[in-house]
C-alpha cells in the first residue's frame, strides 16, 4: 500500500485542532506559506533542495510570545523519520525540520517537530529546541529531564522551552540590550524624564494586558493612541483587586501619558509616533519575557538600567535596587511555605515580593494555596508615588498581590498599625541608603521592619557594611528586643555600578538578643557569588557558577558551620563589629606563590592610584 504524506499532515492538523491551536485568537497556524514578514524572510532561501523558499508543513507563531515559533515537518514513512547525518533535508522529517530551524533561529527560539507515520499506532514524533542565536539544536526535554515525544499545547511548549538555560540566558541578554536601546530612544525622541521612563514601560505592559488594547492598538489613529492607552491602564487597575481608595494613587502617576506632547508627535520619515514605536517594541521584546519569567522583576530591571544613564551620584538618591539572585536568596534563607506572609516595608518596585511569591507558588499544591498567596501572602509599603505605581503594576502583571500594598512612609502610624494587624512571618528589606534625616538610618528601617513582624518571625535586611561595623545607638535598641542570628558579608561589587559594599543581616523578631548570654551569631564571608562584570551586561552569572555557590552558602548557613577563612560563630554585643572579617581566622594552607604575587600587584596598583589622587 502506497504511503501518502497528506495522511500524516491530517493527523497532525487534527491533533493541533484538539489542542486548541486553531481556536486561540493569539495563535496563527500557517501551512506551507506564511505572511509573517520576519518568518518569511528567514525562509526565503531555506528550500530543502537548496534553491528557493522553504515551505514547512506547519509554522505556528503567537502574537503574545513573538520570540518563539513552532515548525513541523511530516513524512509518510517512519523509515524516513531521521537520517544519521541530519543532512538529507528533502528525504527525512528530522533533517528537514532542523534545516528550517537553523534558518529561523537567527530571529526566534524554534521548537522543531518531526512527525512520520500513517496512523496513531505507528506514529513517530521527535521534538527539538534550537535556541535563538544557538549553534545547534537540543532534544526538547521538560524540567524533569524527560524527553518530549508528543505534540503539546502552545503554552506547554512555551513553558518547556523556557526551562532551557540557553533560552533564558539569551532572552535575558536581549532584554538588557533592549533596555539600553529603549533608554536612548526615550531620551532622543520621547523627551521623557528619568521618573517617566520606567512608568511608561510599566504603563505599556499594563495596557497590553487589556484584551481590547492589545488586539487593536496597531489600528488606532496616532492621535488617540495615548488616550486609548491611558484608558486601558485605568480599566486594568479598576478590575484589579485593589481597595478603591488605593486605585487613584495607582492610576495618577500614569496621567502624563495622555498629555505628553512628544509621545504623540508624528515622525514623518518613519510615519509613526514615539509612543507607537515604544508600544510595538515592548509588545514584541518585553511582554513575552514577563509572561514567562514571573519570578523576574522586569520593571525593576528597567528602572535600574535607566538609573545607570542618569547624571550624578546614584548613591545619593538612596536607590540601590537588589539583584534578582539576592532577592531569591532571601526567600531561601527564610524557608518560605505557601502559608507564609512576607513583608517588605521599603518595597520599591517589588523585587523581594515577586521573588517570595514565585518561591511560595512553586511549593503550592492547590489553586486555593496560590490564591491565598496572591491575596494575603504579600505585604508591601512604598513611600514614593511613582515607585508605588511600579510595584503595583508589577503585581498586576502577575495576576494579583496588590491588596496589601500601601503608599506612604513605613513609619506612618496608620500604615504601621495596618501592617502589624496582618501579622507577617517574614520581613525582607533593602532600605534607602545614606539618608541624613533623624530616624532615617538604615538600622531605623531594620528596627521598624522587625517590630512589624509576629513574635518569632524572621527579618532579613541587606544594608551597607558600615551599618554593621560602625557604632550606632540603634544597634543597642535592636538587640534589646530582637536577636541577631547571622551576618553575611556580600561581594564588594554586588550593586555595580553603584559603589556600595553591603552585608545581609538575619534576625529573629521579638526575642531579645541581650537576654541570652550564650547566644552566638553566625558570620559568613560571602564575597564571591560567581558573577563577573561584562562590558554590556553588567554583573552576570556568565559561567553558571552561582547555583553551586549558593547551595554551599546555604548549607553552611543552616548548619552554622565554622570554617577557617569562610565562617565563624561569635558572641557579639552592640559595641562589636557585626561582620565576618572582624573574627575570621585566615586559612593560609591554600596560599601559593601565584596568590601572593597577584595580591602584591593589586596592592601596588592601589598605592599608585592613591598617590595620583
Coordinates of C-alpha atoms in Angstrom, one line a residue:
X1 CA 0.0 0.0 0.0
X2 CA 1.4 3.4 -1.0
X3 CA 2.1 5.9 1.7
X4 CA 0.6 9.4 1.5
X5 CA 2.2 12.4 3.3
X6 CA -1.2 14.1 3.3
X7 CA -2.4 11.5 5.8
X8 CA 0.4 12.4 8.2
X9 CA -0.4 16.1 7.8
X10 CA -4.1 15.4 8.5
X11 CA -3.1 13.5 11.7
X12 CA -1.0 16.5 12.8
X13 CA -3.7 19.0 11.9
X14 CA -6.4 17.1 13.8
X15 CA -4.1 17.0 16.9
X16 CA -3.5 20.7 16.7
X17 CA -7.2 21.3 16.5
X18 CA -7.8 19.1 19.5
X19 CA -5.2 21.1 21.4
X20 CA -6.8 24.4 20.6
X21 CA -4.3 25.8 18.2
X22 CA -7.0 26.9 15.8
X23 CA -9.2 28.4 18.4
X24 CA -6.7 30.7 20.1
X25 CA -7.0 34.2 18.7
X26 CA -3.4 34.9 19.6
X27 CA -2.1 31.9 17.6
X28 CA -1.6 31.7 13.8
X29 CA -1.1 28.3 12.1
X30 CA 0.4 28.7 8.7
X31 CA 0.7 25.8 6.2
X32 CA 3.3 25.9 3.5
X33 CA 3.1 29.7 3.2
X34 CA 3.4 32.4 5.9
X35 CA 2.6 36.1 5.7
X36 CA 4.7 37.0 8.8
X37 CA 7.4 39.2 7.3
X38 CA 10.2 38.0 9.7
X39 CA 9.5 34.3 9.3
X40 CA 9.1 34.8 5.5
X41 CA 12.5 36.5 5.3
X42 CA 14.1 33.6 7.3
X43 CA 12.7 31.0 5.0
X44 CA 13.3 33.0 1.8
X45 CA 16.3 30.8 0.9
X46 CA 15.6 27.8 3.0
X47 CA 14.3 25.3 0.5
X48 CA 15.2 21.7 1.3
X49 CA 16.6 21.4 -2.3
X50 CA 18.9 24.3 -1.7
X51 CA 17.1 26.7 -4.0
X52 CA 14.1 28.9 -3.4
X53 CA 11.7 29.4 -0.5
X54 CA 11.4 26.9 2.4
X55 CA 7.9 25.6 2.9
X56 CA 7.4 23.7 6.2
X57 CA 4.2 21.8 6.6
X58 CA 3.2 23.9 9.6
X59 CA 4.6 27.1 11.1
X60 CA 2.9 28.3 14.4
X61 CA 3.5 31.7 15.9
X62 CA 1.9 33.8 18.7
X63 CA 1.1 37.5 18.9
X64 CA 1.8 37.3 22.6
X65 CA 5.1 35.4 22.6
X66 CA 6.8 36.6 19.4
X67 CA 10.2 35.2 20.1
X68 CA 9.0 31.5 20.0
X69 CA 7.8 29.7 16.9
X70 CA 6.9 26.0 16.2
X71 CA 7.8 24.4 12.9
X72 CA 6.6 21.0 11.9
X73 CA 7.7 18.7 9.1
X74 CA 5.9 15.5 8.1
X75 CA 6.9 12.3 6.3
X76 CA 4.6 9.4 5.5
X77 CA 7.1 6.6 6.0
X78 CA 8.5 6.0 9.5
X79 CA 11.7 4.8 7.8
X80 CA 12.1 8.3 6.6
X81 CA 12.0 9.8 10.1
X82 CA 15.6 10.6 10.7
X83 CA 19.0 10.1 9.0
X84 CA 22.3 9.5 10.8
X85 CA 23.9 12.6 9.4
X86 CA 20.9 15.0 9.6
X87 CA 21.8 16.5 6.2
X88 CA 19.3 14.8 3.9
X89 CA 16.8 17.6 4.2
X90 CA 14.3 16.6 1.5
X91 CA 14.2 12.9 2.4
X92 CA 13.9 12.8 6.2
X93 CA 11.5 14.6 8.6
X94 CA 14.1 15.4 11.3
X95 CA 16.7 16.5 8.8
X96 CA 14.2 18.8 7.1
X97 CA 12.7 20.4 10.2
X98 CA 16.2 21.1 11.7
X99 CA 17.2 22.7 8.3
X100 CA 14.2 25.1 8.7
X101 CA 15.1 25.6 12.4
X102 CA 18.6 26.6 11.5
X103 CA 17.4 29.4 9.3
X104 CA 14.7 30.5 11.7
X105 CA 16.9 30.5 14.8
X106 CA 18.6 33.8 13.7
X107 CA 15.4 35.6 14.9
X108 CA 13.5 33.1 17.0
X109 CA 13.7 30.3 19.6
X110 CA 12.5 27.4 17.5
X111 CA 10.7 24.3 18.6
X112 CA 11.1 21.8 15.8
X113 CA 8.8 18.8 15.5
X114 CA 9.4 15.9 13.1
X115 CA 6.4 13.6 12.5
X116 CA 6.3 10.4 10.5
X117 CA 3.7 7.6 10.1
X118 CA 0.3 6.9 8.7
X119 CA -1.7 6.1 11.8
X120 CA -1.6 6.8 15.6
X121 CA -0.2 3.4 16.4
X122 CA 3.0 3.7 14.3
X123 CA 3.4 7.5 14.6
X124 CA 6.9 8.8 15.5
X125 CA 7.4 12.2 16.9
X126 CA 10.7 13.9 17.7
X127 CA 11.0 17.4 19.2
X128 CA 14.0 19.7 19.3
X129 CA 14.7 23.2 20.6
X130 CA 17.0 25.5 18.7
X131 CA 17.7 28.5 20.9
X132 CA 17.8 31.9 19.3
X133 CA 21.4 32.5 18.1
X134 CA 22.4 29.0 19.1
X135 CA 24.9 26.9 17.2
X136 CA 22.9 23.6 17.3
X137 CA 19.6 22.1 18.4
X138 CA 19.0 20.1 21.5
X139 CA 16.4 17.4 22.1
X140 CA 13.5 19.0 23.9
X141 CA 13.1 17.9 27.5
X142 CA 10.8 19.1 30.3
X143 CA 12.0 20.4 33.7
X144 CA 12.3 16.8 34.9
X145 CA 14.7 15.9 32.1
X146 CA 12.1 13.8 30.3
X147 CA 12.3 13.8 26.5
X148 CA 9.1 15.3 24.9
X149 CA 7.9 12.9 22.1
X150 CA 4.3 14.2 21.7
X151 CA 2.7 17.4 20.5
X152 CA 1.8 19.6 23.4
X153 CA -0.3 22.8 23.7
X154 CA 1.4 26.0 22.8
X155 CA 1.5 27.0 26.5
X156 CA 3.1 23.7 27.4
X157 CA 5.7 24.1 24.7
X158 CA 6.4 27.7 25.8
X159 CA 7.0 26.7 29.4
X160 CA 9.1 23.7 28.4
X161 CA 11.3 25.8 26.2
X162 CA 11.7 28.4 28.9
X163 CA 13.3 25.9 31.2
X164 CA 16.2 25.7 28.8
X165 CA 19.1 27.7 30.3
X166 CA 20.3 28.8 26.8
X167 CA 16.9 30.2 26.0
X168 CA 16.6 32.1 29.4
X169 CA 20.1 33.4 29.1
X170 CA 19.6 34.7 25.6
X171 CA 16.3 36.3 26.5
X172 CA 17.8 38.0 29.5
X173 CA 20.7 39.3 27.3
X174 CA 18.2 40.5 24.7
X175 CA 16.2 42.3 27.5
X176 CA 19.3 44.1 28.8
X177 CA 20.3 45.1 25.3
X178 CA 16.8 46.4 24.6
X179 CA 16.7 48.3 27.8
X180 CA 19.7 50.3 26.6
X181 CA 18.2 50.9 23.2
X182 CA 14.9 51.9 24.9
X183 CA 16.6 54.4 27.2
X184 CA 18.3 56.1 24.2
X185 CA 15.1 56.2 22.2
X186 CA 13.1 57.7 25.1
X187 CA 15.8 60.3 25.6
X188 CA 16.2 61.3 22.0
X189 CA 12.6 61.0 20.7
X190 CA 10.2 60.9 23.6
X191 CA 11.9 63.5 25.8
X192 CA 10.9 61.7 29.0
X193 CA 12.2 62.4 32.4
X194 CA 14.0 59.7 34.4
X195 CA 10.9 59.3 36.5
X196 CA 8.6 58.9 33.5
X197 CA 10.7 56.3 31.7
X198 CA 10.0 53.3 33.9
X199 CA 6.4 54.4 34.4
X200 CA 5.9 54.4 30.7
X201 CA 7.3 50.9 30.4
X202 CA 5.1 49.6 33.1
X203 CA 2.1 51.5 31.7
X204 CA 2.5 50.0 28.3
X205 CA 2.8 46.5 29.8
X206 CA -0.4 47.1 31.8
X207 CA -2.2 48.4 28.8
X208 CA -1.1 45.4 26.8
X209 CA -2.8 43.2 29.4
X210 CA -6.1 44.7 28.4
X211 CA -7.5 42.5 25.6
X212 CA -9.1 45.3 23.6
X213 CA -6.0 47.5 23.6
X214 CA -3.7 44.6 22.8
X215 CA -5.7 43.5 19.8
X216 CA -6.4 46.9 18.4
X217 CA -3.6 49.3 19.2
X218 CA -2.0 48.9 15.8
X219 CA -5.1 50.2 14.2
X220 CA -5.7 53.2 16.4
X221 CA -5.1 56.6 14.8
X222 CA -1.9 58.1 16.2
X223 CA -3.9 61.0 17.6
X224 CA -5.8 58.8 20.0
X225 CA -3.3 56.1 20.9
X226 CA -2.1 57.8 24.0
X227 CA -5.6 58.4 25.4
X228 CA -6.7 54.8 24.5
X229 CA -3.6 53.5 26.3
X230 CA -4.4 55.6 29.4
X231 CA -8.0 54.3 29.4
X232 CA -6.7 50.7 29.1
X233 CA -4.4 51.3 32.1
X234 CA -7.4 52.6 34.1
X235 CA -9.6 49.6 33.1
X236 CA -6.9 47.2 34.2
X237 CA -6.4 48.9 37.6
X238 CA -10.2 49.2 38.1
X239 CA -10.5 45.4 37.5
X240 CA -7.6 44.6 39.8
X241 CA -8.3 43.5 43.4
X242 CA -7.1 46.8 44.9
X243 CA -9.1 48.6 47.6
X244 CA -10.9 51.5 45.9
X245 CA -9.0 54.1 47.9
X246 CA -5.7 52.9 46.5
X247 CA -6.7 52.8 42.9
X248 CA -6.4 56.6 42.3
X249 CA -2.9 56.5 43.8
X250 CA -2.1 53.8 41.4
X251 CA -3.5 55.5 38.3
X252 CA -2.4 59.1 38.9
X253 CA 1.4 58.7 38.1
X254 CA 0.4 57.5 34.6
X255 CA -1.7 60.5 33.7
X256 CA 1.3 62.2 31.9
X257 CA 1.0 59.6 29.1
X258 CA -2.3 61.1 27.7
X259 CA -1.0 64.6 27.5
X260 CA 2.8 64.3 26.8
X261 CA 3.3 66.2 23.5
X262 CA 6.4 64.4 22.3
X263 CA 4.8 60.9 22.6
X264 CA 2.2 61.8 20.1
X265 CA 4.4 63.8 17.7
X266 CA 4.4 62.2 14.2
X267 CA 7.8 61.3 12.8
X268 CA 7.1 61.9 9.1
X269 CA 10.1 59.9 7.9
X270 CA 9.1 56.8 9.9
X271 CA 5.4 57.5 9.7
X272 CA 4.9 56.7 13.4
X273 CA 4.9 58.4 16.7
X274 CA 7.3 57.6 19.5
X275 CA 4.5 56.1 21.6
X276 CA 3.6 53.7 18.8
X277 CA 7.2 52.6 18.3
X278 CA 7.6 52.1 22.1
X279 CA 4.3 50.1 22.4
X280 CA 5.2 47.8 19.4
X281 CA 8.8 47.2 20.6
X282 CA 7.7 46.4 24.2
X283 CA 4.9 44.2 23.0
X284 CA 7.5 42.2 21.0
X285 CA 10.6 42.3 23.2
X286 CA 9.4 42.6 26.8
X287 CA 5.9 41.2 27.1
X288 CA 6.9 37.6 26.3
X289 CA 9.7 37.7 28.9
X290 CA 7.4 38.9 31.7
X291 CA 4.7 36.4 30.7
X292 CA 7.2 33.5 31.0
X293 CA 9.5 34.5 33.8
X294 CA 7.2 35.7 36.5
X295 CA 9.8 35.4 39.2
X296 CA 11.8 38.2 37.5
X297 CA 11.3 41.9 38.4
X298 CA 11.3 43.2 34.8
X299 CA 10.1 46.7 35.9
X300 CA 12.9 46.9 38.5
X301 CA 15.4 45.7 35.8
X302 CA 14.4 48.6 33.5
X303 CA 14.4 51.1 36.4
X304 CA 17.9 50.0 37.4
X305 CA 19.1 50.2 33.8
X306 CA 17.7 53.7 33.4
X307 CA 19.4 54.8 36.6
X308 CA 22.8 53.8 35.1
X309 CA 22.4 56.6 32.5
X310 CA 21.2 59.2 34.9
X311 CA 23.7 62.0 35.7
X312 CA 25.0 62.4 39.2
X313 CA 25.7 60.1 42.0
X314 CA 23.1 57.3 42.2
X315 CA 24.1 56.5 45.7
X316 CA 22.9 59.9 46.8
X317 CA 19.4 59.0 45.6
X318 CA 19.2 56.3 48.2
X319 CA 18.1 53.9 45.5
X320 CA 20.0 50.7 45.3
X321 CA 17.9 48.0 43.6
X322 CA 18.5 44.5 44.8
X323 CA 19.8 42.0 42.2
X324 CA 17.5 39.2 41.3
X325 CA 19.7 36.4 42.6
X326 CA 19.8 38.1 46.0
X327 CA 16.0 38.5 46.3
X328 CA 15.7 34.8 45.5
X329 CA 18.4 34.0 48.1
X330 CA 16.4 35.9 50.8
X331 CA 13.5 33.6 50.1
X332 CA 15.6 30.5 50.5
X333 CA 17.2 31.9 53.8
X334 CA 13.6 32.5 55.1
X335 CA 12.5 28.9 54.2
X336 CA 9.1 30.2 53.0
X337 CA 6.0 28.0 52.8
X338 CA 2.7 28.6 50.9
X339 CA 1.3 29.8 54.2
X340 CA 4.0 32.4 54.9
X341 CA 3.2 36.1 55.0
X342 CA 6.1 38.2 53.6
X343 CA 6.5 41.9 54.4
X344 CA 8.7 44.5 52.7
X345 CA 8.5 47.9 54.3
X346 CA 10.6 49.6 51.6
X347 CA 9.4 47.6 48.6
X348 CA 10.5 49.8 45.7
X349 CA 9.5 48.0 42.5
X350 CA 8.6 44.9 44.5
X351 CA 11.6 42.7 43.8
X352 CA 11.5 40.8 47.1
X353 CA 7.8 40.3 47.0
X354 CA 8.0 38.9 43.4
X355 CA 10.8 36.5 44.4
X356 CA 8.8 35.4 47.5
X357 CA 5.6 35.0 45.5
X358 CA 7.4 32.8 43.0
X359 CA 9.0 30.7 45.7
X360 CA 5.8 30.1 47.6
X361 CA 3.8 29.3 44.4
X362 CA 6.4 26.7 43.4
X363 CA 5.8 25.0 46.8
X364 CA 2.0 25.1 46.5
X365 CA -0.1 22.1 45.8
X366 CA -3.5 23.6 45.2
X367 CA -5.1 26.6 43.4
X368 CA -6.5 27.7 46.8
X369 CA -3.0 28.0 48.2
X370 CA -1.9 30.0 45.2
X371 CA -4.9 32.3 45.5
X372 CA -4.2 32.8 49.2
X373 CA -0.5 33.7 48.4
X374 CA -1.6 36.4 45.9
X375 CA -4.4 37.8 48.1
X376 CA -2.9 37.6 51.6
X377 CA 0.7 36.5 51.5
X378 CA 2.4 39.7 50.3
X379 CA 2.6 43.0 52.1
X380 CA 4.5 46.0 50.8
X381 CA 5.0 49.6 51.7
X382 CA 6.4 52.3 49.4
X383 CA 6.6 56.0 50.0
X384 CA 7.3 57.4 46.6
X385 CA 4.1 57.5 44.5
X386 CA 5.9 56.6 41.2
X387 CA 7.6 53.6 42.8
X388 CA 4.4 52.5 44.4
X389 CA 2.8 52.6 41.0
X390 CA 5.7 50.5 39.6
X391 CA 5.3 47.9 42.5
X392 CA 1.6 47.7 42.0
X393 CA 2.0 47.3 38.2
X394 CA 4.5 44.5 38.8
X395 CA 1.8 42.7 40.8
X396 CA -1.0 43.4 38.3
X397 CA 1.2 41.8 35.6
X398 CA 1.4 38.7 37.7
X399 CA -2.3 38.3 38.4
X400 CA -2.7 39.7 41.9
X401 CA -0.9 40.6 45.1
X402 CA -2.0 44.3 45.2
X403 CA -4.5 44.4 48.1
X404 CA -1.8 44.6 50.8
X405 CA 0.4 47.3 49.1
X406 CA 0.4 50.6 51.0
X407 CA 1.6 54.0 49.6
X408 CA 3.2 56.2 52.2
X409 CA 6.1 56.2 54.7
X410 CA 6.5 52.9 56.5
X411 CA 6.9 54.9 59.7
X412 CA 3.4 56.4 59.3
X413 CA 1.3 55.4 62.3
X414 CA -1.8 54.4 60.4
X415 CA 0.2 52.3 57.9
X416 CA 2.2 50.7 60.7
X417 CA -1.0 49.7 62.5
X418 CA -2.4 48.1 59.4
X419 CA 0.8 46.2 58.6
X420 CA 1.1 44.9 62.2
X421 CA -2.5 43.7 62.0
X422 CA -1.6 41.5 59.1
X423 CA 0.8 39.5 61.3
X424 CA 3.7 38.9 58.8
X425 CA 6.0 35.9 59.4
X426 CA 9.0 37.2 57.4
X427 CA 10.4 40.6 56.6
X428 CA 12.7 41.4 53.8
X429 CA 14.1 44.8 53.1
X430 CA 16.7 46.8 51.2
X431 CA 16.2 50.2 52.9
X432 CA 17.1 53.6 51.4
X433 CA 20.9 54.1 51.8
X434 CA 22.7 57.3 53.0
X435 CA 19.7 59.1 54.3
X436 CA 20.7 62.0 56.6
X437 CA 17.4 62.8 58.4
X438 CA 16.8 61.9 62.0
X439 CA 15.4 58.4 62.4
X440 CA 16.2 57.5 58.7
X441 CA 19.4 55.5 59.3
X442 CA 19.4 52.0 57.6
X443 CA 19.1 50.4 61.1
X444 CA 16.0 52.5 61.8
X445 CA 14.3 50.9 58.9
X446 CA 15.5 47.4 60.0
X447 CA 14.2 48.0 63.6
X448 CA 10.8 49.1 62.3
X449 CA 10.6 46.1 60.0
X450 CA 11.4 43.8 62.9
X451 CA 8.8 45.5 65.1
X452 CA 6.2 44.9 62.4
X453 CA 6.6 41.1 62.4
X454 CA 4.9 38.5 64.6
X455 CA 6.9 37.1 67.5
X456 CA 9.5 34.6 66.3
X457 CA 9.3 36.0 62.8
X458 CA 12.4 36.1 60.6
X459 CA 13.7 39.5 59.4
X460 CA 16.3 39.8 56.7
X461 CA 18.0 43.0 55.5
X462 CA 20.7 44.0 53.1
X463 CA 22.4 47.1 54.3
X464 CA 25.8 49.0 53.8
X465 CA 28.6 47.2 55.7
X466 CA 29.2 50.5 57.6
X467 CA 25.9 49.9 59.4
X468 CA 27.4 46.7 60.8
X469 CA 30.9 47.9 61.7
X470 CA 30.2 51.4 63.0
X471 CA 28.8 52.3 66.4
X472 CA 25.2 53.5 66.3
X473 CA 22.6 53.7 69.1
X474 CA 20.1 51.6 67.0
X475 CA 22.3 48.6 67.4
X476 CA 21.7 48.5 71.1
X477 CA 18.0 49.3 70.6
X478 CA 17.6 46.3 68.2
X479 CA 19.4 43.8 70.4
X480 CA 17.3 44.7 73.4
X481 CA 14.2 43.4 71.5
X482 CA 15.4 41.2 68.7
X483 CA 18.1 38.5 68.1
X484 CA 20.9 38.8 65.6
X485 CA 21.2 35.3 64.1
X486 CA 23.6 35.9 61.3
X487 CA 25.5 38.4 59.2
X488 CA 26.9 37.6 55.8
X489 CA 29.5 39.9 54.0
X490 CA 28.4 40.3 50.4
X491 CA 30.5 40.8 47.2
X492 CA 32.1 44.2 47.0
X493 CA 30.7 45.0 43.6
X494 CA 27.3 43.4 44.1
X495 CA 25.5 46.6 43.2
X496 CA 27.8 47.6 40.3
X497 CA 28.0 50.3 39.0
X498 CA 26.9 51.8 42.4
X499 CA 29.9 51.7 44.7
X500 CA 28.3 50.4 47.9
X501 CA 29.6 47.4 49.9
X502 CA 26.9 45.5 51.8
X503 CA 26.1 42.8 54.2
X504 CA 23.0 40.7 54.9
X505 CA 21.6 40.6 58.4
X506 CA 19.2 37.9 59.7
X507 CA 17.2 38.4 62.9
X508 CA 14.6 36.6 65.0
X509 CA 11.9 39.1 65.9
X510 CA 10.7 39.9 69.4
X511 CA 13.2 37.6 71.1
X512 CA 15.8 39.7 72.9
X513 CA 19.4 39.1 71.9
X514 CA 20.7 40.6 75.2
X515 CA 18.8 38.1 77.4
X516 CA 20.6 35.1 76.1
X517 CA 24.2 35.3 77.3
X518 CA 25.1 32.1 75.5
X519 CA 23.8 33.1 72.0
X520 CA 26.4 33.2 69.2
X521 CA 25.8 34.9 65.9
X522 CA 27.0 33.2 62.7
X523 CA 29.2 35.3 60.4
X524 CA 29.7 34.3 56.8
X525 CA 32.2 35.6 54.3
X526 CA 30.1 35.5 51.1
X527 CA 32.3 37.6 48.9
X528 CA 32.4 35.5 45.7
X529 CA 29.0 34.8 44.2
X530 CA 30.5 33.7 40.8
X531 CA 29.1 36.7 39.0
X532 CA 31.5 38.6 36.7
X533 CA 31.4 42.1 35.2
X534 CA 30.9 42.2 31.5
X535 CA 31.1 45.3 29.2
X536 CA 27.5 45.5 28.2
X537 CA 25.6 43.2 30.6
X538 CA 27.0 44.3 34.0
X539 CA 27.4 41.6 36.6
X540 CA 26.1 38.3 35.2
X541 CA 26.4 34.6 36.0
X542 CA 28.5 34.1 32.9
X543 CA 30.0 30.8 33.8
X544 CA 26.9 29.5 35.7
X545 CA 28.8 29.3 39.0
X546 CA 26.0 30.8 41.1
X547 CA 23.9 27.7 41.8
X548 CA 26.7 25.6 43.4
X549 CA 28.0 28.6 45.3
X550 CA 24.5 29.4 46.6
X551 CA 24.0 25.8 47.7
X552 CA 27.3 25.9 49.5
X553 CA 26.4 29.2 51.2
X554 CA 23.0 27.9 52.3
X555 CA 24.4 24.6 53.5
X556 CA 26.9 26.4 55.7
X557 CA 24.4 28.9 57.0
X558 CA 21.7 26.3 58.0
X559 CA 24.3 24.0 59.7
X560 CA 26.1 27.0 61.3
X561 CA 29.3 25.6 60.1
X562 CA 32.6 27.2 61.1
X563 CA 35.4 27.1 58.6
X564 CA 38.7 29.0 58.5
X565 CA 38.5 32.0 56.2
X566 CA 34.8 31.4 55.5
X567 CA 32.6 31.4 58.6
X568 CA 32.6 31.7 62.3
X569 CA 30.3 31.7 65.4
X570 CA 30.8 34.6 67.7
X571 CA 29.0 36.1 70.7
X572 CA 28.6 39.9 70.0
X573 CA 27.1 42.9 71.5
X574 CA 26.0 46.3 70.2
X575 CA 29.6 47.6 70.8
X576 CA 31.1 45.0 68.5
X577 CA 31.6 44.9 64.7
X578 CA 28.9 42.8 63.1
X579 CA 30.9 41.3 60.2
X580 CA 32.9 38.2 59.4
X581 CA 36.1 40.0 58.6
X582 CA 36.5 41.0 62.3
X583 CA 36.6 37.4 63.6
X584 CA 37.7 35.1 60.8
X585 CA 40.9 33.2 61.2
X586 CA 42.9 33.3 57.9
X587 CA 43.4 30.0 56.3
X588 CA 47.0 30.1 54.9
X589 CA 47.1 26.4 53.8
X590 CA 46.0 27.1 50.2
X591 CA 48.1 30.2 49.6
X592 CA 50.8 29.7 47.0
X593 CA 53.4 32.0 45.2
X594 CA 50.9 32.9 42.5
X595 CA 48.3 34.1 45.0
X596 CA 51.0 36.1 46.8
X597 CA 52.2 37.8 43.6
X598 CA 48.7 38.6 42.5
X599 CA 47.8 40.3 45.8
X600 CA 51.1 42.1 45.8
X601 CA 50.3 43.5 42.3
X602 CA 46.9 44.6 43.5
X603 CA 48.4 46.4 46.4
X604 CA 51.0 48.2 44.2
X605 CA 48.2 49.4 41.8
X606 CA 46.2 50.6 44.8
X607 CA 49.2 52.6 46.2
X608 CA 49.9 54.1 42.8
X609 CA 46.3 55.2 42.4
X610 CA 46.3 56.7 45.9
X611 CA 49.4 58.7 45.1
X612 CA 47.7 60.1 41.9
X613 CA 44.8 61.5 43.9

